[in-house]
Every structure is written in structure tokens, then in C-alpha cells.
Coordinates of C-alpha atoms and ligand atoms in Angstrom, one line a residue:
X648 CA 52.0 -10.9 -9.0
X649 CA 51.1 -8.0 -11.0
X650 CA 47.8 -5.8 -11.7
X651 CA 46.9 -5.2 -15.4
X652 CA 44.0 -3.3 -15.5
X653 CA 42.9 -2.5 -20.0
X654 CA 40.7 0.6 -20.3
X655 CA 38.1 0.7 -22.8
X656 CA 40.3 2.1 -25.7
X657 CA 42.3 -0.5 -25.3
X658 CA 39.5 -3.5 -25.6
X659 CA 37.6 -1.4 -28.1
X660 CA 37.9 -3.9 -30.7
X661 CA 39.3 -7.0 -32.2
X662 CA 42.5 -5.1 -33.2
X663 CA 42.9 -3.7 -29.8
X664 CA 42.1 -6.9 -27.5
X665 CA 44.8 -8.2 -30.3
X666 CA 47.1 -5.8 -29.0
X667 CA 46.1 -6.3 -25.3
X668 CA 46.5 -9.7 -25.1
X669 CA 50.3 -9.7 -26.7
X670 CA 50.9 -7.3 -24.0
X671 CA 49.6 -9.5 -21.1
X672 CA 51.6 -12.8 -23.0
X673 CA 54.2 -10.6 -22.3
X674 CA 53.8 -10.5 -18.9
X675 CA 53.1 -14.2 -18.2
X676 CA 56.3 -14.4 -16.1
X677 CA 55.0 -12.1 -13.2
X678 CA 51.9 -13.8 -12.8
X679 CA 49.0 -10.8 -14.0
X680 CA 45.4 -10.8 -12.7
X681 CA 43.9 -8.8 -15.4
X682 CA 41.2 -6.1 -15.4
X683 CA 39.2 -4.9 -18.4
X684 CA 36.3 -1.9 -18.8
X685 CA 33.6 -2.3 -21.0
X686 CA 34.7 -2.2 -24.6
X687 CA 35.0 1.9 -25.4
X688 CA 31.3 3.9 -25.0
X689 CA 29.6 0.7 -24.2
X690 CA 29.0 1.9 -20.5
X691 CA 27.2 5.1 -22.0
X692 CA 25.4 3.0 -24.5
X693 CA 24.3 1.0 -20.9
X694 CA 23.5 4.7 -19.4
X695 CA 21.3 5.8 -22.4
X696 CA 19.2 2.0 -22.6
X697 CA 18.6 2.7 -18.5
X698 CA 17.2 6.1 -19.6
X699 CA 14.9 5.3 -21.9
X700 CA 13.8 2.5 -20.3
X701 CA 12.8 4.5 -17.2
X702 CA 11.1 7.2 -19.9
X703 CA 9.1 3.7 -21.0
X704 CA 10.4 3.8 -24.6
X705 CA 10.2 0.1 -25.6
X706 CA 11.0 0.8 -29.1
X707 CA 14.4 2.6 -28.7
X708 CA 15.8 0.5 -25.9
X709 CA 15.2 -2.6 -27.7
X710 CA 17.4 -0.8 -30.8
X711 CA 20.1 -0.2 -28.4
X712 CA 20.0 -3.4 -26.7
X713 CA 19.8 -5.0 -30.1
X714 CA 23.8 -2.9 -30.6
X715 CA 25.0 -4.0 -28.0
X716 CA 24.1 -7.5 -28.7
X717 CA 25.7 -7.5 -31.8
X718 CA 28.7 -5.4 -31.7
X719 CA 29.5 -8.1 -29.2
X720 CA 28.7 -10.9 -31.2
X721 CA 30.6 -9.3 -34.1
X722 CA 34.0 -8.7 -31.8
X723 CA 33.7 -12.4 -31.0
X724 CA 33.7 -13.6 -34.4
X725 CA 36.3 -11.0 -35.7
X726 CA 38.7 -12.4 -32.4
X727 CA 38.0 -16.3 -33.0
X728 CA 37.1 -16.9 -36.3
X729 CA 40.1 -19.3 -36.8
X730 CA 39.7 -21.2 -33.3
X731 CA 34.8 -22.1 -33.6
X732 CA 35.0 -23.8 -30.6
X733 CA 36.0 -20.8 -28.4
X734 CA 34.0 -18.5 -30.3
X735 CA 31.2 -20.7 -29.8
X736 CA 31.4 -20.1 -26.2
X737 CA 31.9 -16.5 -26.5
X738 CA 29.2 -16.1 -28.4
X739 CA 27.1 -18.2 -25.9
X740 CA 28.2 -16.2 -23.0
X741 CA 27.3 -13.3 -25.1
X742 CA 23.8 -14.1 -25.6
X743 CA 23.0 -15.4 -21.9
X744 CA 24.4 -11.8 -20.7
X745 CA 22.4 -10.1 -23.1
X746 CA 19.2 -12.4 -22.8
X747 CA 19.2 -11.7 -18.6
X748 CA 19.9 -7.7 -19.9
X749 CA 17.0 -8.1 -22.4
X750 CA 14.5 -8.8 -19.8
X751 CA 15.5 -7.0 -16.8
X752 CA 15.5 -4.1 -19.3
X753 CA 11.9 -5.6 -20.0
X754 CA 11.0 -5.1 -16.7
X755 CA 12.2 -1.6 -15.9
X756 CA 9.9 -0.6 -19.1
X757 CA 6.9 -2.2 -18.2
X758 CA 7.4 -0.5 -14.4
X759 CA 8.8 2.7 -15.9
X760 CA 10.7 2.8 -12.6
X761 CA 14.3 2.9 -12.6
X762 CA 16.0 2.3 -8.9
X763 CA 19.7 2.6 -8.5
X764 CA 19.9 -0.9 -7.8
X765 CA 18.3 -1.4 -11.5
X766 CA 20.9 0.7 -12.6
X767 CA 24.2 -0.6 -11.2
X768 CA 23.1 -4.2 -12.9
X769 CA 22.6 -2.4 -16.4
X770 CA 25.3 -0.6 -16.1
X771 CA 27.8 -3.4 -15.2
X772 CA 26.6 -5.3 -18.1
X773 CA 29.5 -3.7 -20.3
X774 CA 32.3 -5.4 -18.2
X775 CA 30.8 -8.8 -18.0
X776 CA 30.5 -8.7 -21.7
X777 CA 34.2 -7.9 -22.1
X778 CA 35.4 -9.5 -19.4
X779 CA 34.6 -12.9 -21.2
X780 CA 35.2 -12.2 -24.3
X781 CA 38.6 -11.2 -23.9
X782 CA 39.0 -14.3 -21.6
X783 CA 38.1 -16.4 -24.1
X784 CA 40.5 -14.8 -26.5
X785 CA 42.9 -15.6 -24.2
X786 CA 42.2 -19.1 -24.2
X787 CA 41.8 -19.5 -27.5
X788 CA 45.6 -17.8 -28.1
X789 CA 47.0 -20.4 -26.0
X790 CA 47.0 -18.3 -22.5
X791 CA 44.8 -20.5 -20.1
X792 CA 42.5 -18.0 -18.1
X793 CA 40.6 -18.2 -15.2
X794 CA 37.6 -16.0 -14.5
X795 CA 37.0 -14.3 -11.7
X796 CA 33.8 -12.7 -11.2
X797 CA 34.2 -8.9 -9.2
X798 CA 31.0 -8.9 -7.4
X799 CA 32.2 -12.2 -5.2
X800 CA 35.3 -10.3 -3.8
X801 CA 35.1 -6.3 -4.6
X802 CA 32.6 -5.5 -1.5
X803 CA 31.2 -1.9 -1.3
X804 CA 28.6 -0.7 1.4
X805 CA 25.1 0.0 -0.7
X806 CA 25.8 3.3 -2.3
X807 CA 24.7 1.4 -5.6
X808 CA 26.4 3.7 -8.1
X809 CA 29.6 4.5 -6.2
X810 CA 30.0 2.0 -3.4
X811 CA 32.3 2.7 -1.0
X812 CA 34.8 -0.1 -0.8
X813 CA 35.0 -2.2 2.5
X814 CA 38.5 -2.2 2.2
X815 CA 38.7 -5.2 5.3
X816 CA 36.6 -7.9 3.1
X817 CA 38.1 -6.9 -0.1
X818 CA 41.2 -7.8 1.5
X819 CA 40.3 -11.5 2.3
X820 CA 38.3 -12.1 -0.5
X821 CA 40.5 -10.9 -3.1
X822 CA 43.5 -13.6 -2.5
X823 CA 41.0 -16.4 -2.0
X824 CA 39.4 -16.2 -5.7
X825 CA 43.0 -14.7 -6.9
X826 CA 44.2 -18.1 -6.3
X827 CA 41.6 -20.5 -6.2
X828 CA 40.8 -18.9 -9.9
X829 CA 45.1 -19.4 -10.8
X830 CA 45.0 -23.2 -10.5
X831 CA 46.7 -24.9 -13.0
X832 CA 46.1 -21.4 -15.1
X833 CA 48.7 -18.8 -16.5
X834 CA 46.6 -15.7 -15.7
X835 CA 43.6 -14.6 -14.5
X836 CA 40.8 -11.9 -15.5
X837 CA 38.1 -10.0 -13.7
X838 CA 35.6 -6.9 -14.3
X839 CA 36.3 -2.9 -13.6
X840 CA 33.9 -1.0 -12.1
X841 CA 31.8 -4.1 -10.9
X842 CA 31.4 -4.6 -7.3
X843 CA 28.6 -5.9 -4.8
X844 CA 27.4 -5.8 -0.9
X845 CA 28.8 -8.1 1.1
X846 CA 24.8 -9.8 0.7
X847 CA 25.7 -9.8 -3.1
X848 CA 23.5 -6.8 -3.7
X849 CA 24.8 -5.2 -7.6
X850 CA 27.1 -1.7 -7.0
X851 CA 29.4 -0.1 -9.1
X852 CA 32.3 2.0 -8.2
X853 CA 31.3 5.0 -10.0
X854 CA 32.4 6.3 -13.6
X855 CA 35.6 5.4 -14.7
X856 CA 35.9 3.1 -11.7
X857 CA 37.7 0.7 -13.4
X858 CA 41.3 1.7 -12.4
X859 CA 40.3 1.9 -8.6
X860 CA 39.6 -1.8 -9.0
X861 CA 43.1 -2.2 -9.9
X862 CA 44.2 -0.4 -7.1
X863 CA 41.8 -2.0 -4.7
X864 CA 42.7 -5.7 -6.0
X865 CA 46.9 -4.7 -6.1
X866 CA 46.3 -3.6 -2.5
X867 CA 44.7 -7.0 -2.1
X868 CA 47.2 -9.3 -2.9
X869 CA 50.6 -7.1 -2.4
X870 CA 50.7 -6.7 -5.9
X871 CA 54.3 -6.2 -7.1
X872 CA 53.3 -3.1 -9.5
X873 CA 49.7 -2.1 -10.8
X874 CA 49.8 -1.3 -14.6
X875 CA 46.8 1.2 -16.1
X876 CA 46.9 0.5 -19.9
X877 CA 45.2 3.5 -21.8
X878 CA 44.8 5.0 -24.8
X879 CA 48.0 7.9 -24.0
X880 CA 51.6 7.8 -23.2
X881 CA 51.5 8.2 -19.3
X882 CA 50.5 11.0 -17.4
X883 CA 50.8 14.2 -19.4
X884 CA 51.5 18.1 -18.9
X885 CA 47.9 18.6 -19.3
X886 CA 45.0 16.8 -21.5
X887 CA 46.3 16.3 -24.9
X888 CA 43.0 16.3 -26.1
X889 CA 42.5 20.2 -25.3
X890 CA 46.5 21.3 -25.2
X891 CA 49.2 20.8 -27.6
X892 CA 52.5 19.7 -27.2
X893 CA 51.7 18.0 -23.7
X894 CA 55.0 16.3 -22.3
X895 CA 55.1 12.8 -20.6
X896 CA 56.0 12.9 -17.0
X897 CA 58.6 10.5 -16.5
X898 CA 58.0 9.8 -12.7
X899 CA 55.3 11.5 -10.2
X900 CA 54.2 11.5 -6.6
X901 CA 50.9 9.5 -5.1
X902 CA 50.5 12.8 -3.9
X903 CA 50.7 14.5 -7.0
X904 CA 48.8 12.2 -8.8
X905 CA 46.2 12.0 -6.6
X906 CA 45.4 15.9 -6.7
X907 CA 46.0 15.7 -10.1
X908 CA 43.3 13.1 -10.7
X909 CA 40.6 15.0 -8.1
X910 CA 41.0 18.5 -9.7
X911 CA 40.1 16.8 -13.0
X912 CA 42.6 14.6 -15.2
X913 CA 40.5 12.0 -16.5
X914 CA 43.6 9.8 -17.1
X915 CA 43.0 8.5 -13.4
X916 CA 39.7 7.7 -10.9
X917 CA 40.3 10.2 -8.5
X918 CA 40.9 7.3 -5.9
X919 CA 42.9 5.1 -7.8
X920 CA 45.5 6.4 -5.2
X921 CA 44.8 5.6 -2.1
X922 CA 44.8 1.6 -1.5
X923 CA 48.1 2.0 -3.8
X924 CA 49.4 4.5 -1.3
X925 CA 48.3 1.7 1.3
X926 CA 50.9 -1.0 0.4
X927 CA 53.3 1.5 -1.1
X928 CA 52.8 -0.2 -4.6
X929 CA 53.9 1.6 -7.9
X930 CA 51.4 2.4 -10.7
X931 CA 52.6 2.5 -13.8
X932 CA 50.4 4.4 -16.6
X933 CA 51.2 3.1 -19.9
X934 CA 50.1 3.4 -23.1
X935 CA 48.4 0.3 -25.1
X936 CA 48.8 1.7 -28.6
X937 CA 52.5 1.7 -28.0
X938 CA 53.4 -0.8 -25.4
X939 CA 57.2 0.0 -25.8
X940 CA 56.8 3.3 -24.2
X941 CA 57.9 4.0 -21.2
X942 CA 54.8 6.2 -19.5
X943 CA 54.8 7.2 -16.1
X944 CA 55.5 5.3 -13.0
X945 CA 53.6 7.2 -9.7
X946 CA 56.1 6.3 -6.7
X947 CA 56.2 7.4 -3.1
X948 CA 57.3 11.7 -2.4
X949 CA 61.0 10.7 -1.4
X950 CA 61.9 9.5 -5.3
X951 CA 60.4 12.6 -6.8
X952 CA 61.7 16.2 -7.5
X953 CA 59.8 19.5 -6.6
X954 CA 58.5 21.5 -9.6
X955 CA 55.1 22.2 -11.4
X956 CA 53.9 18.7 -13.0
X957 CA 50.7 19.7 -14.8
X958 CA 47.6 22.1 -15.3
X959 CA 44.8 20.3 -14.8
X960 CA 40.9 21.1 -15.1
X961 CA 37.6 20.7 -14.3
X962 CA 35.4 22.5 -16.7
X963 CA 32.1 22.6 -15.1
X964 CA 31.5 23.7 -11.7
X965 CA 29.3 25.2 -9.5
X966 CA 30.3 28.3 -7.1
X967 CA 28.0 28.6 -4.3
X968 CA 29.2 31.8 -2.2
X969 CA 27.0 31.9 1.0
X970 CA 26.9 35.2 2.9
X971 CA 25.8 35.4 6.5
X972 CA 26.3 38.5 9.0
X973 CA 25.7 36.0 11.6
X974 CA 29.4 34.3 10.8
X975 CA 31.2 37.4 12.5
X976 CA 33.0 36.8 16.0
X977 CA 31.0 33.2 15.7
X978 CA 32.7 29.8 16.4
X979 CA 30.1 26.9 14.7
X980 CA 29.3 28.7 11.8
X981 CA 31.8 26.5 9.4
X982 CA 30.8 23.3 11.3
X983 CA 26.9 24.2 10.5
X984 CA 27.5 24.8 6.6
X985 CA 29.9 21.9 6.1
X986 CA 27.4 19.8 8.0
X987 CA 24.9 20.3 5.5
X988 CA 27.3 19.3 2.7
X989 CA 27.7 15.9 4.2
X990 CA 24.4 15.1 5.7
X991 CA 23.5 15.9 1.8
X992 CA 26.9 13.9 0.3
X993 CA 28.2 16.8 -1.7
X994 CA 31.7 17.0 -1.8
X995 CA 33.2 20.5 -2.1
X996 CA 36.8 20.9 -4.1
X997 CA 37.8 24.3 -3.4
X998 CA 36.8 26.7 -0.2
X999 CA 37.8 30.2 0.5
X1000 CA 36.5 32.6 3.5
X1001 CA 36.2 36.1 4.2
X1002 CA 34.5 38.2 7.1
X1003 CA 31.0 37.5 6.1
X1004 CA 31.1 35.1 3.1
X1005 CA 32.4 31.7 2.6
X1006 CA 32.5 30.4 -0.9
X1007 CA 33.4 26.8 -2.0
X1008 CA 33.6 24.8 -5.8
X1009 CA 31.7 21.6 -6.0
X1010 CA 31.2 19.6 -9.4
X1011 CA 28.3 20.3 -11.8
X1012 CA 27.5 16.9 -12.0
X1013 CA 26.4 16.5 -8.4
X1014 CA 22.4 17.8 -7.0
X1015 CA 22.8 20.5 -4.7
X1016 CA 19.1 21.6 -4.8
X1017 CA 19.1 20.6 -1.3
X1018 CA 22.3 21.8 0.2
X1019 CA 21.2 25.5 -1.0
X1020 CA 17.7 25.1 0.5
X1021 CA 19.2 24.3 3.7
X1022 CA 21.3 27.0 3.6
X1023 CA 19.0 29.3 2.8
X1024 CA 17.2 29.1 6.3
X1025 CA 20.5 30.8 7.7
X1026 CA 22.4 32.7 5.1
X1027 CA 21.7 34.1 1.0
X1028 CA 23.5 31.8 -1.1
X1029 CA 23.9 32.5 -4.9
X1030 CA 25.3 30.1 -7.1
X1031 CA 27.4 30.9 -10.0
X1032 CA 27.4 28.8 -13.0
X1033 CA 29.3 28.1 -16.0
X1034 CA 32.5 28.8 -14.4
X1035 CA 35.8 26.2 -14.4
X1036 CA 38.4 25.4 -12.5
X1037 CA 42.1 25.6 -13.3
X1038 CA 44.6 23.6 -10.8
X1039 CA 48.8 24.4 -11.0
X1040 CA 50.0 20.9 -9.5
X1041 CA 53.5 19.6 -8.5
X1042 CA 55.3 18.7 -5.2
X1043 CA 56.2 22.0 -2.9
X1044 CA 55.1 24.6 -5.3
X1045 CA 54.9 26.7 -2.9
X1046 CA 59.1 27.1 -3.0
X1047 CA 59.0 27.9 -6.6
X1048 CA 60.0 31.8 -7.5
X1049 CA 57.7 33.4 -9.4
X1050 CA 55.4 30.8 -9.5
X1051 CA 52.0 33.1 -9.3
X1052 CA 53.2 35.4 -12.0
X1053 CA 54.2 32.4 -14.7
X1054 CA 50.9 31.1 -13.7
X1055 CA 48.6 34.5 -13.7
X1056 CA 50.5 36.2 -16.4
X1057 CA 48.9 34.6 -19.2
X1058 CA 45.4 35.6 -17.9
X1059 CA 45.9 39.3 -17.3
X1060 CA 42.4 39.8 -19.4
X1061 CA 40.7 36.6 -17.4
X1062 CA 38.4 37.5 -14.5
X1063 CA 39.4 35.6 -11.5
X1064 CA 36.9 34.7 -9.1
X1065 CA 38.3 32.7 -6.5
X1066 CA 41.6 31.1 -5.7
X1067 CA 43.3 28.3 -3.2
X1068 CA 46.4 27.2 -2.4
X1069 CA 46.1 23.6 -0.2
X1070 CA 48.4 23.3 3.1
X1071 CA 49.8 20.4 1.2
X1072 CA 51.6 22.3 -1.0
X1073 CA 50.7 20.7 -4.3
X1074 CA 48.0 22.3 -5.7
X1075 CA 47.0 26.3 -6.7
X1076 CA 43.8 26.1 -7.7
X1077 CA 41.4 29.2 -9.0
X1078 CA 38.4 29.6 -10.5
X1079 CA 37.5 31.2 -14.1
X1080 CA 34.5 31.7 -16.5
X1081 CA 33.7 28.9 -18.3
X1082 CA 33.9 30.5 -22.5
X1083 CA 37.5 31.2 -21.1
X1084 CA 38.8 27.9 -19.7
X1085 CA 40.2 26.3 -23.0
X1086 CA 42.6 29.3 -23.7
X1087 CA 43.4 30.1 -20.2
X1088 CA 45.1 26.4 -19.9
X1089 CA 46.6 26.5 -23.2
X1090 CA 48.0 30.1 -22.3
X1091 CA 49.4 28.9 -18.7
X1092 CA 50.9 25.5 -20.2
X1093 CA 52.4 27.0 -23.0
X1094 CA 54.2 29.5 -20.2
X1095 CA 55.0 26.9 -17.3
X1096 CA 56.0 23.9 -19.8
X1097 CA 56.9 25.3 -23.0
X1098 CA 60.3 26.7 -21.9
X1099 CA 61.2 29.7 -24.8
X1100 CA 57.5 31.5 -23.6
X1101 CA 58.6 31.0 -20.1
X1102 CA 59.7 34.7 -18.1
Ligands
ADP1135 P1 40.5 4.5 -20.2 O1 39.3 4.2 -21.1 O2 41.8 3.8 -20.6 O3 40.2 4.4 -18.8 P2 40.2 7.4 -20.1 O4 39.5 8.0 -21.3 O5 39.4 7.2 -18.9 O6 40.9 6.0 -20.6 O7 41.5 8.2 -19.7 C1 42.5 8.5 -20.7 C2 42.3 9.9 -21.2 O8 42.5 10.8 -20.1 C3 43.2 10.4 -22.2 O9 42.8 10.0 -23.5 C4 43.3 11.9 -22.0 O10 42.5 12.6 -23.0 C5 42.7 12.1 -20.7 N1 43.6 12.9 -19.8 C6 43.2 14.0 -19.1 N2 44.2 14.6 -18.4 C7 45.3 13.9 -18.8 C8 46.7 13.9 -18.4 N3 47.2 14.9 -17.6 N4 47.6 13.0 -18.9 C9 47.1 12.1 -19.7 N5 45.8 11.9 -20.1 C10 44.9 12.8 -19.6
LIG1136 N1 33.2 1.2 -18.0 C1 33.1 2.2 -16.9 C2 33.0 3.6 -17.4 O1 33.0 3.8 -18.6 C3 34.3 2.0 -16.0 C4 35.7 2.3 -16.6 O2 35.8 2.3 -17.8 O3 36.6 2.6 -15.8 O4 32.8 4.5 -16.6
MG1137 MG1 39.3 5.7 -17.3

């Protein structure tokens, strides 16, 4: 069996689900359990309905909710106008999902109060709606699909908007639906991102969650290889959308991939990885606009050379430097900050230490309001803003000549104001000011992958 999992570019619209599903018919002979996203921005278009909802604002959420309605409606008719009966049950699968969405949506308004719990079911509307559409495409073109529903076997603890998985019951419940949902069917389909307590409460795995679905199902049932279709050929140099003349990477570590995905490639959830790494299956990233490509295969250490892979980024983070007398000749001090990091669930990137000061990186995206309070009742902490972070990844780096001055070089103007090397060897990570970011990694690709700038 394989993993297929179709990002949202690549179920955008009737041309792409087109594509998609010659790709899957394709791949009939090793037995695919497929997973789709939300067709592409329909999970913001879910974000911005929660929000106003919340805010009370009947009249715009009821304009959103009527797009989404019919964008789905439309893609339905556009994929089965030749086969009615099908698109008459898309279309009526359609308007039960959005009928239930219409008046929980109701609700949330007339309460004005928006719980995560609320959330995760708004938000995981986007992959229902695809989910069966496309599987009724399927059915329609001849490819008989069963339909698996991802809060009945994806089991997260209640972190409702990024559920840690519960690896044990995913595990059991996976195969069972897997094949009780195969009878007598060529292929089966199920949601990204959707997942649920093992009481059936609504979670979601957190943005772009879809691929570690496919990871966490292919980890399920031994999957032979777990396929990410996107909207780019493979794993890249860097992100094409902000450098040019980004190369494919043929073949890459778990290892490599993984620090790649965490220090900001988008291409990957950060923790698609890990239940691959598990069960030692290969992930394939592959490219849906040009299925004969051959993308990237992500493979265990032992198949893969040493050398710089890619410059990856994050482009807004927060530096929160924390200065304390009281950390000279102490032991405890470290354990005391980092404690109030995780009692508060803020995960820090990058760290770097000196006599008095410790300074680490975390994501702009996550509330630290209370992790500097804390702190405050024992040290100054100042935060710096606007600033990004720049990550030099590839297996032992650390054995490359003159790897600091091809990567520094190009920033001899750039102030610099922290930088990190991990023990694993894989990663050199620094920190920059924000306005300079999109020339710094232009400047350092151009010099590490662009060979007649390199030296
Ligand atoms: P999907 O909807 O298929 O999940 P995403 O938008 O989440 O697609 O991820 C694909 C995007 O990731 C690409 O369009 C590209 O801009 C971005 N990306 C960032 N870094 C890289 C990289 N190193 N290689 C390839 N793509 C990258
Ligand atoms: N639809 C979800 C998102 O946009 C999950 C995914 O696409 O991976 O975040
Ligand atoms: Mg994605």
C-alpha cells in the first residue's frame, strides 16, 4: 500500500482534481489510501468566517459562508457534469456540510464566543468538503472509492488546534478503517489536517497538517512509500517563491528534511518526519503540475552524501535575550527559564548563552506575553522584533572547508545578531534584521548553489 496525500494546489479546482485523479489511476496497482487538503485558501476562508463570527458580524460571515457554498457547488458541477447522478450526490454532500457549517456558524454569532473546540470543527470543514467531492469524482471516473472519515482513526490528546497524535491508537485504528473501507474498492480517501479525541472530540493537527496525516497514516499501515503531491518539483535549494534559480534535490536525509521543514520550508509540516522515520518509510515529494518529474525522495542518513542542501528561513521571529546576574557560578538557572517555556508551551528554535545572558528565537506567531512576565520576576528580558532567521542545512556541515565564509561572505554589510550551530551537525542557523532577510538568502544561495559566484 501506498500514501498519496494532494495539497491544496493540487485539488484547487476541476482541472487540478482532473489531474490528481489520473495520477492516483496511475497508481491503482499499489493499492493508494488517498489524502486531500481543503481545495487551495479555503482553510483561511474557514479562519476569517471563525473571526468574524466571534466579532458577531452576521452579515459578512454569511457572505463568506455563502463562497464557500458555492465555489463548492460550482467544482462539483464543473467535475461531473457528464456523469448527474454523481454530481447529484456531491452536490448533496455539499449542502449537508455546509447547512451543519451554516448553523454552527449561527451559533458562534449569536454567543459571540469562539472556543477552540468551535474552531477546530470550522476549520476542518475545508477537508470534508474536498474529501467528498474528489471521492465522488473518483467514482464517477470509474475508480470505486471508499471513504474514510479522519476523526474515527487520527486520535490526538485535546490540544484542539494542534492535537498531539496518540501515535498507539492511531496505529490500530488506522488498519481497521483502511481495510474495512477497501472492500470490494480500488482505493480509498480520507481528510488532512482532521483529527479527533479518542471521545470523538473535533482537533486539527495544526496549519498545513495535512502531510503529517500522511506520515501518521503510512506509519499506520507499513505503507510501502508516502507520496506529498504539491504545487513544486520536490524539495528545492531554497523557496522558489523568494529565490531564483532554486535546484531540485534529487535525494535527502529524514534528518535533513526535518531541520529543513522546522527552520521554515513550507514545502513540509515540520513533523511530517517523524512517524516516517518510525517505520523507515520513504517520502517522496512530487510535483502534481508535472507528474513525470522525478522530485525528491527523503531516505534514511546512510543513502545520502554530506554537503549543504538548502537555505531555509523563517521570516518572523521574536528574540527574547534575558539577562540575569544571578546565572553566574549557578546550576538551575537554565532549568528555571526553560521551565517557564514549557509550562507556557512555547517552543524555542534557536538558543545561545553567555556569562550573564541567555538569548533564544521562538516564532512570531506564538503568545509569549506570559513567558516574559514570568521571567521578569527574576531577570530583564527585552525582546527584539522584526528580526528573521536564516538556516545553512545539509548532512555533516560541519566537515565542509570554508563553509562559514561561503555562507557569511555575502552578508559583510548585514548585522548579525545571533548564531547556532546544532550538535547534529545539520543545521547553522543565525539571526538577521527582518528589511534584510530577502537579499541575505538570495545573496547566500546564489554563493553556496550557484557554482561560478562560489569562492
Ligand atoms: P500544499 O498546499 O501542497 O501543502 P504548500 O504551499 O504547503 O503546498 O507547500 C508548497 C510550497 O512550499 C511551495 O509552493 C514553495 O513555495 C514552498 N517552499 C518553501 N521552501 C521550499 C523548498 N525548500 N522547496 C520547495 N518548496 C518550498
Ligand atoms: N488545509 C489545511 C491548511 O491549509 C491543512 C493543509 O493544507 O495541510 O492549513
Ligand atoms: Mg502544505
Amino acid at each position: 500500500m501506498i500514501v498519496m496525500k494532494f495539497g491544496g494546489t493540487s485539488v484547487a479546482n476541476s482541472e487540478a482534481i482532473s489531474r490528481t485523479v489520473s495520477i492516483i489511476r496511475g497508481r491503482l496497482g499499489q493499492k493508494p489510501v488517498v489524502v486531500v487538503s481543503a481545495l487551495s485558501k479555503v482553510t483561511d476562508l474557514l479562519y476569517r468566517i471563525s473571526d468574524q463570527a466571534a466579532m458577531r458580524n452576521t452579515a459578512e460571515t454569511e457572505k463568506l459562508l455563502g463562497q464557500l457554498r458555492s465555489r463548492h457547488i460550482g467544482l462539483a458541477h464543473d467535475l461531473m457534469s457528464e456523469t448527474p447522478s454523481f454530481c447529484h450526490e456531491a452536490c448533496v454532500k455539499v449542502n449537508e456540510i455546509c447547512d451543519k457549517l451554516d448553523s454552527f456558524v449561527g451559533a458562534v454569532c449569536a454567543l459571540g464566543e469562539l472556543s477552540d473546540r468551535s474552531k477546530a470543527v470550522i476549520i476542518s470543514t475545508g477537508e470534508y468538503l474536498s474529501s467528498n467531492i474528489i471521492c465522488c469524482t473518483m467514482n464517477a471516473r470509474g475508480i470505486s472509492t471508499g471513504f474514510m472519515d479522519a476523526r474515527s482513526m487520527i486520535i490526538t490528546d485535546r490540544e484542539y488546534l494542534k492535537g498531539e497524535p496518540d501515535t498507539d491508537s492511531i496505529c490500530v485504528k488506522v488498519p481497521v478503517a483502511v481495510s474495512s473501507a477497501y472492500a470490494g474498492n480500488d482505493a480509498v480517501i480520507t481528510q488532512g489536517f482532521v483529527s479527533a479525541t479518542l471521545d470523538g472530540e473535533p482537533t486539527v493537527l495544526g496549519r498545513g497538517g495535512s502531510d503529517y496525516s500522511a506520515s501518521l497514516i503510512g506509519m499506520a499501515i507499513d505503507a510501502e512509500v508516502i507520496e506529498i503531491w504539491t504545487d513544486v518539483d520536490g524539495v528545492r535549494t531554497a523557496d522558489p517563491r523568494t529565490v531564483e534559480n532554486t535546484k531540485c534535490i534529487e535525494k535527502i536525509s529524514f534528518e535533513e528534511a526535518a531541520e529543513m521543514a522546522h527552520f521554515g520550508a513550507k514545502v513540509l509540516h515540520p513533523l511530517t518526519i517523524e512517524p516516517a522515520v518510525k517505520k523507515n518509510i520513504p517520502i517522496y515529494v512530487l510535483n502534481s503540475m508535472n507528474p513525470e518529474g522525478k522530485g525528491t525522495v527523503i531516505l534514511q542518513s546512510s543513502f545520502i552524501e554530506d554537503g549543504v542542501k538548502s537555505v531555509s528561513f523563517k521570516e518572523n521571529i521574536l528574540v527574547i535575550n534575558i539577562f540575569s546576574t544571578k546565572m553566574i557560578n549557578t546550576s538551575g538557572f537554565l532549568k528555571k527559564v526553560f521551565e517557564i517555556f514549557s509550562i507556557n508551551k512555547v517552543s524555542v528554535d534557536l538558543i545561545s548563552t553567555s556569562e550573564a545572558n541567555i538569548s533564544v528565537t521562538v516564532d512570531s506567531s506564538q503568545n509569549i506575553d506570559k513567558v516574559v512576565e514570568q521571567l521578569s520576576e527574576f531577570a530583564d528580558v527585552y525582546v527584539d522584533r522584526d528580526k528573521s532567521q536564516v538556516s545553512v542545512i545539509g548532512k555533516n556541515i560541519i566537515n565542509l572547508k570554508g563553509l562559514l565564509r561561503q555562507t557569511f561572505a555575502p552578508l559583510a554589510e548585514c548585522k548579525i545578531y545571533m548564531i547556532s550551530q546544532g550538535a547534529s551537525y545539520v543545521n547553522l542557523s543565525f539571526v538577521i534584521d527582518r528589511s534584510e532577510l530577502k537579499d541575505a538568502v538570495r545573496q547566500i544561495h546564489k554563493y553556496l548553489f550557484e557554482n561560478e559566484s562560489r569562492n
